[in-house]
Short mmCIF file of C-alpha atoms in Angstrom, two decimals:
data_model
loop_
_atom_site.label_atom_id
_atom_site.label_comp_id
_atom_site.label_asym_id
_atom_site.label_seq_id
_atom_site.Cartn_x
_atom_site.Cartn_y
_atom_site.Cartn_z
CA UNK A 1293 81.36 93.94 102.36
CA UNK A 1294 77.72 94.98 102.51
CA UNK A 1295 74.76 92.83 101.70
CA UNK A 1296 72.09 94.83 100.00
CA UNK A 1297 68.47 93.80 100.21
CA UNK A 1298 68.29 94.01 96.39
CA UNK A 1299 66.75 91.03 94.58
CA UNK A 1300 67.85 90.87 90.96
CA UNK A 1301 65.11 90.90 88.34
CA UNK A 1302 63.95 92.32 85.03
CA UNK A 1303 60.39 93.38 85.84
CA UNK A 1304 59.08 96.87 84.97
CA UNK A 1305 59.52 97.72 88.66
CA UNK A 1306 63.20 96.78 88.55
CA UNK A 1307 63.70 98.85 85.40
CA UNK A 1308 61.75 101.95 86.48
CA UNK A 1309 63.80 105.01 87.39
CA UNK A 1310 64.45 105.31 91.15
CA UNK A 1311 62.97 108.82 91.16
CA UNK A 1312 59.57 107.54 89.94
CA UNK A 1313 59.58 104.81 92.56
CA UNK A 1314 60.29 107.28 95.34
CA UNK A 1315 57.59 109.61 94.05
CA UNK A 1316 55.18 106.67 93.98
CA UNK A 1317 56.04 105.86 97.58
CA UNK A 1318 55.38 109.47 98.60
CA UNK A 1319 51.99 109.36 96.85
CA UNK A 1320 51.00 106.11 98.59
CA UNK A 1321 52.23 107.40 101.92
CA UNK A 1322 50.30 110.67 101.63
CA UNK A 1323 47.16 108.89 100.44
CA UNK A 1324 47.24 106.48 103.35
CA UNK A 1325 47.55 109.23 105.93
CA UNK A 1326 45.26 111.82 104.31
CA UNK A 1327 42.78 109.51 102.54
CA UNK A 1328 39.29 108.55 103.72
CA UNK A 1329 40.40 105.42 105.56
CA UNK A 1330 39.47 101.86 104.59
CA UNK A 1331 38.94 102.52 100.80
CA UNK A 1332 42.43 104.05 100.38
CA UNK A 1333 43.92 101.35 102.60
CA UNK A 1334 42.34 98.62 100.46
CA UNK A 1335 43.48 100.32 97.26
CA UNK A 1336 47.00 100.88 98.59
CA UNK A 1337 47.23 97.31 99.86
CA UNK A 1338 46.07 95.91 96.53
CA UNK A 1339 48.58 98.14 94.67
CA UNK A 1340 51.44 96.97 96.86
CA UNK A 1341 50.50 93.28 96.53
CA UNK A 1342 50.22 93.76 92.74
CA UNK A 1343 53.68 95.32 92.86
CA UNK A 1344 55.12 92.30 94.68
CA UNK A 1345 53.56 89.98 92.08
CA UNK A 1346 54.77 92.17 89.20
CA UNK A 1347 58.33 92.17 90.54
CA UNK A 1348 58.13 88.38 90.99
CA UNK A 1349 58.99 88.59 94.66
CA UNK A 1350 57.93 85.75 96.89
CA UNK A 1351 55.80 86.14 100.03
CA UNK A 1352 59.02 85.25 101.90
CA UNK A 1353 60.41 88.71 101.06
CA UNK A 1354 57.29 90.39 102.41
CA UNK A 1355 57.51 88.45 105.65
CA UNK A 1356 61.17 89.31 106.02
CA UNK A 1357 60.38 93.01 105.58
CA UNK A 1358 57.71 92.92 108.28
CA UNK A 1359 59.54 90.72 110.78
CA UNK A 1360 61.64 93.43 112.51
CA UNK A 1361 58.47 95.32 113.36
CA UNK A 1362 56.31 92.41 114.42
CA UNK A 1363 56.56 93.09 118.16
CA UNK A 1364 55.90 96.78 117.88
CA UNK A 1365 52.90 96.16 115.62
CA UNK A 1366 51.55 93.54 118.03
CA UNK A 1367 51.90 95.97 120.93
CA UNK A 1368 50.28 98.73 118.91
CA UNK A 1369 47.39 96.42 118.04
CA UNK A 1370 46.84 95.54 121.71
CA UNK A 1371 46.94 99.19 122.80
CA UNK A 1372 44.51 100.30 120.07
CA UNK A 1373 42.22 97.38 120.79
CA UNK A 1374 42.09 98.40 124.43
CA UNK A 1375 41.71 102.12 123.67
CA UNK A 1376 39.30 102.13 120.78
CA UNK A 1377 38.27 98.68 119.54
CA UNK A 1378 38.81 96.26 116.68
CA UNK A 1379 38.21 98.58 113.74
CA UNK A 1380 40.81 101.22 114.54
CA UNK A 1381 43.33 98.66 115.83
CA UNK A 1382 43.14 96.70 112.60
CA UNK A 1383 43.26 99.87 110.50
CA UNK A 1384 46.35 101.38 112.15
CA UNK A 1385 48.33 98.12 112.11
CA UNK A 1386 47.34 97.28 108.51
CA UNK A 1387 48.28 100.80 107.44
CA UNK A 1388 51.75 100.35 108.87
CA UNK A 1389 52.03 96.95 107.18
CA UNK A 1390 51.09 98.43 103.78
CA UNK A 1391 53.51 101.36 104.20
CA UNK A 1392 56.36 99.08 105.20
CA UNK A 1393 55.70 96.69 102.33
CA UNK A 1394 55.51 99.58 99.85
CA UNK A 1395 58.86 100.85 101.08
CA UNK A 1396 60.37 97.35 101.05
CA UNK A 1397 59.17 96.94 97.45
CA UNK A 1398 61.38 99.85 96.40
CA UNK A 1399 64.35 98.66 98.44
CA UNK A 1400 64.05 95.15 97.02
CA UNK A 1401 63.90 96.28 93.39
CA UNK A 1402 66.52 99.05 93.37
CA UNK A 1403 70.29 98.84 93.79
CA UNK A 1404 71.88 101.39 96.14
CA UNK A 1405 74.14 102.50 93.31
CA UNK A 1406 71.08 103.29 91.18
CA UNK A 1407 69.86 105.57 93.97
CA UNK A 1408 73.20 107.36 94.12
CA UNK A 1409 73.22 107.80 90.33
CA UNK A 1410 69.60 108.98 90.48
CA UNK A 1411 70.42 111.46 93.20
CA UNK A 1412 73.32 112.84 91.19
CA UNK A 1413 71.20 113.07 88.03
CA UNK A 1414 68.58 114.92 90.04
CA UNK A 1415 71.24 117.36 91.27
CA UNK A 1416 72.75 117.97 87.86
CA UNK A 1417 70.47 120.90 86.95
CA UNK A 1418 70.59 122.29 90.49
CA UNK A 1419 71.87 125.86 91.00
CA UNK A 1420 75.56 126.49 91.53
CA UNK A 1421 75.29 126.98 95.31
CA UNK A 1422 74.46 123.28 95.70
CA UNK A 1423 77.87 121.69 96.31
CA UNK A 1424 77.37 118.77 93.92
CA UNK A 1425 80.99 117.66 93.85
CA UNK A 1426 81.09 117.66 97.64
CA UNK A 1427 77.90 115.59 97.92
CA UNK A 1428 79.32 113.04 95.50
CA UNK A 1429 82.62 113.02 97.42
CA UNK A 1430 80.80 112.59 100.79
CA UNK A 1431 78.75 109.63 99.52
CA UNK A 1432 81.64 107.82 97.93
CA UNK A 1433 83.91 108.48 100.94
CA UNK A 1434 81.25 107.18 103.33
CA UNK A 1435 80.90 103.98 101.30
CA UNK A 1436 84.68 103.61 101.40
CA UNK A 1437 84.81 104.33 105.15
CA UNK A 1438 82.20 101.72 106.10
CA UNK A 1439 84.55 98.72 105.83
CA UNK A 1440 87.50 100.76 107.13
CA UNK A 1441 85.73 101.77 110.36
CA UNK A 1442 84.41 98.24 110.82
CA UNK A 1443 87.93 96.80 110.52
CA UNK A 1444 89.24 99.48 112.87
CA UNK A 1445 86.59 98.62 115.44
CA UNK A 1446 87.33 94.90 115.18
CA UNK A 1447 91.05 95.53 115.65
CA UNK A 1448 90.44 97.72 118.71
CA UNK A 1449 87.98 95.19 120.11
CA UNK A 1450 90.58 92.45 119.91
CA UNK A 1451 93.23 94.69 121.45
CA UNK A 1452 90.93 95.59 124.35
CA UNK A 1453 89.78 91.97 124.75
CA UNK A 1454 93.40 91.13 125.53
CA UNK A 1455 93.03 93.57 128.45
CA UNK A 1456 89.60 92.27 129.41
CA UNK A 1457 87.93 95.49 128.24
CA UNK A 1458 86.00 94.28 125.14
CA UNK A 1459 82.61 95.09 126.76
CA UNK A 1460 83.70 98.56 127.87
CA UNK A 1461 82.21 101.09 125.45
CA UNK A 1462 84.54 103.90 126.57
CA UNK A 1463 87.65 101.76 126.02
CA UNK A 1464 86.36 101.03 122.50
CA UNK A 1465 84.97 104.44 121.52
CA UNK A 1466 87.92 106.64 122.49
CA UNK A 1467 90.62 104.81 120.46
CA UNK A 1468 88.14 104.24 117.63
CA UNK A 1469 87.39 107.98 117.37
CA UNK A 1470 91.00 109.08 117.72
CA UNK A 1471 92.28 106.69 115.10
CA UNK A 1472 89.36 107.40 112.77
CA UNK A 1473 89.83 111.17 113.07
CA UNK A 1474 93.55 110.82 112.45
CA UNK A 1475 93.01 108.81 109.28
CA UNK A 1476 90.32 111.29 108.15
CA UNK A 1477 92.92 114.03 108.43
CA UNK A 1478 95.42 111.93 106.46
CA UNK A 1479 92.79 111.37 103.77
CA UNK A 1480 91.89 115.06 103.58
CA UNK A 1481 95.59 115.86 103.21
CA UNK A 1482 95.73 113.38 100.35
CA UNK A 1483 92.66 114.96 98.74
CA UNK A 1484 94.20 118.44 99.09
CA UNK A 1485 97.39 117.17 97.59
CA UNK A 1486 95.40 116.12 94.49
CA UNK A 1487 93.88 119.63 94.21
CA UNK A 1488 90.27 118.49 94.59
CA UNK A 1489 89.24 121.98 95.71
CA UNK A 1490 90.26 123.46 92.37
CA UNK A 1491 87.50 121.50 90.63
CA UNK A 1492 84.68 122.75 92.90
CA UNK B 220 82.97 124.29 103.92
CA UNK B 221 86.32 122.65 103.40
CA UNK B 222 87.24 119.25 102.03
CA UNK B 223 88.36 118.29 105.55
CA UNK B 224 84.80 118.87 106.76
CA UNK B 225 83.41 116.67 103.98
CA UNK B 226 85.78 113.89 105.02
CA UNK B 227 84.74 114.16 108.68
CA UNK B 228 81.06 114.06 107.68
CA UNK B 229 81.59 110.89 105.64
CA UNK B 230 83.68 109.40 108.45
CA UNK B 231 80.99 109.92 111.08
CA UNK B 232 78.31 108.47 108.83
CA UNK B 233 80.48 105.34 108.72
CA UNK B 234 81.05 105.41 112.49
CA UNK B 235 77.27 105.50 112.98
CA UNK B 236 77.08 102.38 110.87
CA UNK B 237 79.88 100.67 112.79
CA UNK B 238 78.04 101.25 116.08
CA UNK B 239 75.17 99.16 114.72
CA UNK B 240 77.26 96.01 115.08
CA UNK B 241 77.12 96.25 118.86
CA UNK B 242 74.40 93.68 119.48
CA UNK B 243 71.16 95.50 120.27
CA UNK B 244 69.21 94.55 123.38
CA UNK B 245 65.60 94.25 122.25
CA UNK B 246 62.94 94.25 124.93
CA UNK B 247 60.39 91.81 123.51
CA UNK B 248 57.40 93.79 124.78
CA UNK B 249 58.53 97.15 123.43
CA UNK B 250 60.24 96.36 120.17
CA UNK B 251 62.42 99.47 120.13
CA UNK B 252 65.96 98.11 120.44
CA UNK B 253 68.41 99.71 122.84
CA UNK B 254 71.44 100.31 120.67
CA UNK B 255 74.78 102.03 120.70
CA UNK B 256 73.66 104.12 117.72
CA UNK B 257 72.08 106.90 119.73
CA UNK B 258 75.48 107.10 121.46
CA UNK B 259 76.85 107.85 117.99
CA UNK B 260 74.42 110.77 117.64
CA UNK B 261 75.73 112.32 120.86
CA UNK B 262 79.35 111.71 119.86
CA UNK B 263 78.79 113.23 116.41
CA UNK B 264 77.62 116.46 118.01
CA UNK B 265 80.21 116.46 120.73
CA UNK B 266 83.15 115.70 118.44
CA UNK B 267 82.29 117.43 115.14
CA UNK B 268 80.18 120.41 116.19
CA UNK B 269 76.69 121.40 115.04
CA UNK B 270 76.91 121.73 111.27
CA UNK B 271 79.14 118.79 110.47
CA UNK B 272 77.27 116.53 112.92
CA UNK B 273 73.87 117.31 111.40
CA UNK B 274 75.22 116.73 107.87
CA UNK B 275 76.86 113.47 108.96
CA UNK B 276 73.49 112.22 110.26
CA UNK B 277 71.75 113.36 107.07
CA UNK B 278 74.29 111.43 105.02
CA UNK B 279 73.93 108.36 107.27
CA UNK B 280 70.13 108.42 106.96
CA UNK B 281 70.37 108.83 103.16
CA UNK B 282 72.52 105.68 103.06
CA UNK B 283 69.91 103.91 105.23
CA UNK B 284 67.06 105.16 103.02
CA UNK B 285 68.65 103.84 99.83
CA UNK B 286 68.59 100.36 101.33
CA UNK B 287 71.92 99.72 103.05
CA UNK B 288 71.30 97.69 106.24
CA UNK B 289 73.13 100.10 108.53
CA UNK B 290 70.71 100.42 111.42
CA UNK B 291 71.07 98.16 114.46
CA UNK B 292 69.71 94.71 113.70
CA UNK B 293 70.54 95.12 110.01
CA UNK B 294 67.52 97.29 109.27
CA UNK B 295 67.48 99.73 106.36
CA UNK B 296 65.43 100.98 103.44
CA UNK B 297 62.62 103.51 103.35
CA UNK B 298 60.45 101.38 105.62
CA UNK B 299 62.28 102.39 108.79
CA UNK B 300 61.16 106.00 108.33
CA UNK B 301 57.52 105.05 107.90
CA UNK B 302 57.24 102.85 111.00
CA UNK B 303 56.08 104.16 114.38
CA UNK B 304 59.64 105.04 115.43
CA UNK B 305 60.58 107.03 112.31
CA UNK B 306 60.48 110.26 114.29
CA UNK B 307 63.49 109.25 116.33
CA UNK B 308 65.57 108.82 113.16
CA UNK B 309 64.62 112.27 111.89
CA UNK B 310 65.15 113.57 115.42
CA UNK B 311 68.74 112.31 115.34
CA UNK B 312 69.61 115.11 112.89
CA UNK B 313 68.14 117.76 115.17
CA UNK B 314 69.66 116.21 118.30
CA UNK B 315 73.13 116.01 116.69
CA UNK B 316 72.89 119.66 115.63
CA UNK B 317 71.73 120.80 119.09
CA UNK B 318 74.41 118.79 120.93
CA UNK B 319 77.02 120.17 118.54
CA UNK B 320 75.80 123.73 119.04
CA UNK B 321 75.86 123.41 122.83
CA UNK B 322 79.30 121.80 122.72
CA UNK B 323 80.57 124.74 120.65
CA UNK B 324 79.10 127.23 123.11
CA UNK B 325 80.50 125.46 126.21
CA UNK B 326 83.72 124.35 124.50
CA UNK B 327 86.14 126.19 126.79
CA UNK B 328 84.23 125.00 129.88
CA UNK B 329 83.59 121.43 128.72
CA UNK B 330 83.80 119.08 131.68
CA UNK B 331 82.23 115.66 132.31
CA UNK B 332 79.30 117.44 133.99
CA UNK B 333 78.59 119.94 131.21
CA UNK B 334 79.12 117.28 128.53
CA UNK B 335 76.66 114.99 130.30
CA UNK B 336 74.10 117.77 130.56
CA UNK B 337 74.54 118.63 126.87
CA UNK B 338 74.07 114.99 125.85
CA UNK B 339 70.99 114.63 128.03
CA UNK B 340 69.31 117.82 126.76
CA UNK B 341 69.98 116.99 123.10
CA UNK B 342 69.95 113.18 123.16
CA UNK B 343 67.02 112.66 125.55
CA UNK B 344 64.86 115.79 126.02
CA UNK B 345 64.97 117.04 122.44
CA UNK B 346 65.08 113.61 120.77
CA UNK B 347 62.11 112.29 122.75
CA UNK B 348 60.37 115.63 122.17
CA UNK B 349 60.37 114.80 118.47
CA UNK B 350 60.02 111.01 118.60
CA UNK B 351 57.13 110.79 121.06
CA UNK B 352 54.64 113.15 119.33
CA UNK B 353 55.59 111.59 115.98
CA UNK B 354 54.75 108.06 117.11
CA UNK B 355 51.56 109.31 118.83
CA UNK B 356 50.36 110.81 115.53
CA UNK B 357 51.30 107.99 113.15
CA UNK B 358 50.13 105.23 115.53
CA UNK B 359 46.96 107.13 116.48
CA UNK B 360 47.50 106.76 120.21
CA UNK B 361 47.17 109.43 122.93
CA UNK B 362 50.37 111.31 123.80
CA UNK B 363 50.47 109.75 127.27
CA UNK B 364 50.53 106.23 125.86
CA UNK B 365 53.45 107.17 123.59
CA UNK B 366 55.27 108.71 126.55
CA UNK B 367 54.69 105.49 128.49
CA UNK B 368 56.27 103.50 125.67
CA UNK B 369 59.49 105.45 125.76
CA UNK B 370 60.11 105.81 129.50
CA UNK B 371 61.73 102.32 129.79
CA UNK B 372 64.51 103.60 127.53
CA UNK B 373 65.48 106.56 129.68
CA UNK B 374 67.78 104.67 132.11
CA UNK B 375 69.74 103.18 129.18
CA UNK B 376 69.94 106.60 127.55
CA UNK B 377 71.30 108.17 130.75
CA UNK B 378 74.09 105.56 130.76
CA UNK B 379 74.82 106.46 127.12
CA UNK B 380 74.96 110.17 128.05
CA UNK B 381 77.56 109.37 130.72
CA UNK B 382 79.64 107.37 128.24
CA UNK B 383 79.31 110.12 125.65
CA UNK B 384 80.43 112.73 128.19
CA UNK B 385 83.62 110.83 129.06
CA UNK B 386 84.42 110.24 125.40
CA UNK B 387 83.68 113.85 124.40
CA UNK B 388 86.08 115.19 127.05
CA UNK B 389 88.75 112.62 126.13
CA UNK B 390 88.56 113.53 122.43
CA UNK B 391 88.60 117.25 123.27
CA UNK B 392 91.87 116.75 125.20
CA UNK B 393 93.65 114.64 122.61
CA UNK B 394 92.25 115.48 119.16
CA UNK B 395 90.04 118.60 119.23
CA UNK B 396 88.22 119.41 116.01
CA UNK B 397 85.57 121.87 117.12
CA UNK B 398 86.29 125.57 116.98
CA UNK B 399 84.40 127.29 119.81
CA UNK B 400 81.56 129.66 119.00
CA UNK B 401 82.65 133.28 118.84
CA UNK B 402 86.33 132.50 118.38
CA UNK B 403 87.81 133.46 115.04
CA UNK B 404 88.36 130.27 113.04
CA UNK B 405 92.07 129.68 113.07
CA UNK B 406 93.72 128.99 109.71
CA UNK B 407 94.74 125.43 109.38
#
């Protein structure tokens, strides 16, 4: 159904709690934007590279993480070079590269399900006005809906292709929305029928 | 908030993801892909209303942040928020809320014209108003340069506003979900 970016492993980074990894990312992110410049960038870059080595990820994974942004970074480099010279151009582009690699490091070493569990654990001591059961329901429903909506879209695309309308966004979006909204109402009726509200 | 609202929120998060499979047109020089996903932001607001639309976008972005490749081009993970275009993703939440709010206010007078205007104000003016300064700050470029980067996307976005307007009116006629502002919420 969905291919996660997760790379299996047993390194300390794989085993660390998702919360700590996210906090680490926030620290690196803040340091890179608020820090004194090159020293923090060097330190952050070294930390991220050490992280990749520690998690036994290959340079291939780093390249794959940077590839979607290669054009935008190249453009940014050119603009900064023209506006303010080599030093700032290199700094800004390298800072983005380090940030993106740091974020990719977390994504590559953490399963999505671990994040959901972590989020729920984080919410457990939250006050009563936080609708915990609803958040859990929304996340699990969304994960269930992803393949459903994709199948629905594919079905409608084939139906409209028979009419020569497969490139027409309106002819795809209207039936997609109407059918999706209808099934959402059926599903909420089913949830009501099982007295979900009583538990909240 | 009812269970039905929770289901709609989850549903629209999934619809946002489905719109990512429309192949994005990437302009090689600009890097920001033109995708059907910003159409999804307008539709969320125009179909669900302010609160549910904003929550649907929050849920969608949480799923993206935890690493599911749901953005156009199969992108996902925390990295997308830290790049130069992260502001547009955060702006989606605000834009969806604003479009939903305006749709609720103009609900009884919703025509193709008003729906187009609503989509343009929320999906272009407001969204760019967040995305442009954000990229100017994180990429350390002057505001005018950042504005120059985004102008090529405006024609495509206007087309999306027109599509969103037609779809919003069609959904209002056949499967209305929004209760207009000011009206007492009818019991289901």
